[in-house]
XYZ file of C-alpha atoms in Angstrom:
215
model
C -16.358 -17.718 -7.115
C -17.532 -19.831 -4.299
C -18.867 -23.281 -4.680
C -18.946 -26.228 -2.098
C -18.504 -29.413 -4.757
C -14.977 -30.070 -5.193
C -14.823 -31.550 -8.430
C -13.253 -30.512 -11.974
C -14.783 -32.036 -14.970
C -14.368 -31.166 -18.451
C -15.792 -32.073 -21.722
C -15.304 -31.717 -25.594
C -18.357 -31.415 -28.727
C -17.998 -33.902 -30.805
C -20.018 -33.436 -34.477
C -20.004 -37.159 -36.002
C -21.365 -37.668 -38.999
C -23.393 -40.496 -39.600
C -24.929 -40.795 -43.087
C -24.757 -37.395 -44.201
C -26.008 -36.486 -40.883
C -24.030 -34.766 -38.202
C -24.790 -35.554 -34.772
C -23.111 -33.606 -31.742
C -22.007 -35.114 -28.558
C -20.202 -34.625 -25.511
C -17.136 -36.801 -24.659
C -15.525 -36.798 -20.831
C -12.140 -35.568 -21.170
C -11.286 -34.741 -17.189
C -8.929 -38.013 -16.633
C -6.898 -37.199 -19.923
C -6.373 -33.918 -18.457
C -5.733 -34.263 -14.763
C -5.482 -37.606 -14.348
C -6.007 -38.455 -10.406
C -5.571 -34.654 -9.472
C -9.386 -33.839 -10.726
C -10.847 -32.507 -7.697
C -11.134 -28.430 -6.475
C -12.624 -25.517 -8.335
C -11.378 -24.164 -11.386
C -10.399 -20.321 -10.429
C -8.606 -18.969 -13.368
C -6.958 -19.465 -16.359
C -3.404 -17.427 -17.593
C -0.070 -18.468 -18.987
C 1.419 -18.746 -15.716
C 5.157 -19.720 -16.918
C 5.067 -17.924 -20.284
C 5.065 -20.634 -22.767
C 2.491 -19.908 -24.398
C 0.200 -22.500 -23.465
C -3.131 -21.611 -21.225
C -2.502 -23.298 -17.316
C -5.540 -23.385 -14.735
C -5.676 -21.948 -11.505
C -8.126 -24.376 -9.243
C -8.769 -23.894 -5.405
C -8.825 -26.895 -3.387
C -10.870 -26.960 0.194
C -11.619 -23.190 -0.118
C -8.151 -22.672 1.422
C -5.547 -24.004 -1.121
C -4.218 -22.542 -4.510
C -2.861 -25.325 -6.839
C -1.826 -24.169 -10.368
C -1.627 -26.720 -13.295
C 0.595 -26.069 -15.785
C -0.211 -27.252 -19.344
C 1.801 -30.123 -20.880
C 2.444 -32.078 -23.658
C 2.245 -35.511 -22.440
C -1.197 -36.951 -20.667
C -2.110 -35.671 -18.198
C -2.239 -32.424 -20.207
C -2.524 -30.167 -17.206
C 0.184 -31.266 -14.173
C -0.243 -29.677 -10.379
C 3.197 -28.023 -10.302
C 2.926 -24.658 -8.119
C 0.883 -24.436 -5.100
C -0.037 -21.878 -2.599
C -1.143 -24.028 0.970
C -3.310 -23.538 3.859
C 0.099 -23.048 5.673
C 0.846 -20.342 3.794
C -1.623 -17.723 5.820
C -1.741 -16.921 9.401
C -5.397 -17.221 9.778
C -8.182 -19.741 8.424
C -9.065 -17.602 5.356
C -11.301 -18.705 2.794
C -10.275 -17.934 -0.595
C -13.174 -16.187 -2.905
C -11.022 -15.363 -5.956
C -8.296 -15.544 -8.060
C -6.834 -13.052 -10.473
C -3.700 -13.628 -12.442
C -2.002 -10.737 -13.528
C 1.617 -8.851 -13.640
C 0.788 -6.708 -10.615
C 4.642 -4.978 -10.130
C 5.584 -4.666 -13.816
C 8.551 -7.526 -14.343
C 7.006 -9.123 -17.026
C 6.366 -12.772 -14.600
C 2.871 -13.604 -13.766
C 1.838 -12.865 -10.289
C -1.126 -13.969 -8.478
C -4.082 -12.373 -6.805
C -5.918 -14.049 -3.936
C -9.072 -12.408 -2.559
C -9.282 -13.700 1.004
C -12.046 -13.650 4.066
C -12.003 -15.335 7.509
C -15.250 -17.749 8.467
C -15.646 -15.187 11.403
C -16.366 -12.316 9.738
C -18.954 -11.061 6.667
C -18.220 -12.247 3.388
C -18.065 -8.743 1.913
C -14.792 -8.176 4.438
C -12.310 -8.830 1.945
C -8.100 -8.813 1.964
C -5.901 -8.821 -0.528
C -3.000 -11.232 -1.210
C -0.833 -10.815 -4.102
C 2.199 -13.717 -4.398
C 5.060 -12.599 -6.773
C 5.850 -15.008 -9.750
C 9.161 -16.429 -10.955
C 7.868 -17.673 -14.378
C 8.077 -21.483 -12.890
C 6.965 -20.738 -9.840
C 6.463 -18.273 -6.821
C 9.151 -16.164 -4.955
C 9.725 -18.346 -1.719
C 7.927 -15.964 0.986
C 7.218 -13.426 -1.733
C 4.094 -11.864 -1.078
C 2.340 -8.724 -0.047
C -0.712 -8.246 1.905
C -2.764 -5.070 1.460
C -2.712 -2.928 4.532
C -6.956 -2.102 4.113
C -9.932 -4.117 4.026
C -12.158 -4.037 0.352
C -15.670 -3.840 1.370
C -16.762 -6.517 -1.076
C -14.891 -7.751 -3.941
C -12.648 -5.313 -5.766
C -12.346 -5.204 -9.156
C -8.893 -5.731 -11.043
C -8.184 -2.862 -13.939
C -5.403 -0.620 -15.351
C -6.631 2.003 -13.620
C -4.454 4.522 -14.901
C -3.064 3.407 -18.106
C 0.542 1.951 -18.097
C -0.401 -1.528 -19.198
C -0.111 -2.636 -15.053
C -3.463 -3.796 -13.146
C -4.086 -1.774 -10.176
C -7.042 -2.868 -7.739
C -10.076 -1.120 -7.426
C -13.008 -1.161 -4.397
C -14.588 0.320 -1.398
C -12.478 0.777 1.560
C -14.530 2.662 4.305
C -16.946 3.467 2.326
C -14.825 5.615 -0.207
C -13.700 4.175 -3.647
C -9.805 3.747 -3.386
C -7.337 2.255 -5.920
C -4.123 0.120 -4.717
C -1.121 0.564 -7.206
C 1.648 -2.400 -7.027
C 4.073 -0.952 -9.418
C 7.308 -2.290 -8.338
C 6.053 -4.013 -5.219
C 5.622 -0.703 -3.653
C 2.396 -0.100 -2.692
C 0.566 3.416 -2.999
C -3.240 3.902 -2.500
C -4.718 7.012 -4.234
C -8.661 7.968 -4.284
C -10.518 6.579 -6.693
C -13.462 8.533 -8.194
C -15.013 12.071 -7.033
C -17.216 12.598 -3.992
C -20.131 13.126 -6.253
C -20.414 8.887 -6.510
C -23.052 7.520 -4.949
C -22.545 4.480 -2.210
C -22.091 1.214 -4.150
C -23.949 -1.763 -3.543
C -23.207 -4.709 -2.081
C -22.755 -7.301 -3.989
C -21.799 -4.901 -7.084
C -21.252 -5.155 -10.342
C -18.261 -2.922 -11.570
C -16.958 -2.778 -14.942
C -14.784 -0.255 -17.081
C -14.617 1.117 -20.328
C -12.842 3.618 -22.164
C -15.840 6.204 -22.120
C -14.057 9.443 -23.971
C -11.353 7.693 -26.267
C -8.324 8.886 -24.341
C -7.099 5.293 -24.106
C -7.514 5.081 -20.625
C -10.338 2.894 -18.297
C -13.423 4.908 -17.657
C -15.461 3.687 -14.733
């Protein structure tokens, strides 16, 4: 997801009825959710703290992660856990976000997909920042050791109810396993694949019913 506006806007249907009639309109609900913090681009969405209430992921100057965690009390969505510039040791833009329990301790983790402004866009790292169910471990990260060509794709690759990550890494299909923050990179599909494009377009489905992804 890349987009230069940084702006976050929301907005409800309303269906009035008016003399039997019903008339549908659209009602501005941004301030009543973010109050002064609507600005950045809305990433991702996940239960971040597990209380059952959806929280928003939204990236701020292409280089900041700020999660909002859903609340009760206006504004409905607070900034609470964020992920700054600081954080990296080069000016990386970040391209994507992908929740997900990526070691297997039940606490949301998150997924940055990273590139620097000196390189090709389709050079992508991998960041993954280990959750605490409030918030993220203090310098509790991992960076993949090899460079996606192009975005990879997020799946459980091989069926224990854990996303692995999935893409192109010199030109062979490789995917990363995280299970227990130790990570362990095993090929992907046969040799018979052909060279994926750039951009693709990957998706996965259970192909022979034996409950596990086909690609």
């Amino acid at each position: 997801m890349r987009m230069c506006k940084e702006s976050v806007s929301f907005y409800t249907f309303l269906i009035l009825y008016v003399g039997g009639n019903s008339i549908l309109a659209l009602q501005d609900v941004t301030t009543d959710l973010f109050g002064s913090e609507s600005y950045g681009t809305v990433a991702a969405f996940g239960d971040f703290n597990s209380d059952k209430q959806t929280d928003i992921f939204i990236i701020r100057q292409q280089s900041e992660l700020v999660i909002f965690l859903a609340d009760l009390k206006a504004p409905y969505f607070k900034p609470k856990v964020r992920i700054p510039k600081g954080n990296f040791t080069k000016d990386y833009i970040i391209s994507s976000v992908v929740p997900g329990d990526y070691d297997g301790d039940s606490k949301m983790d998150v997924l940055l997909t990273v590139h620097t402004k000196d390189k090709p866009v389709w050079e992508t790292s991998v960041f993954v920042f280990w959750g605490n169910n409030q918030t993220l471990e203090a310098g509790g990260r991992i960076e993949l050791n090899r460079t996606f060509t192009d975005e990879p794709l997020v799946m459980d690759f091989n069926g224990d109810m854990i996303p692995d990550i999935f893409g192109v890494v010199n030109g062979v299909t490789q995917v990363c396993y995280l299970k227990e923050r130790k990570m362990v990179w095993q090929p992907a599909l046969g040799s018979g694949v052909k060279k994926m494009h750039v951009p693709h377009s990957n998706a996965f489905i259970d192909l022979n019913q034996d409950f596990t992804a086909g690609k």
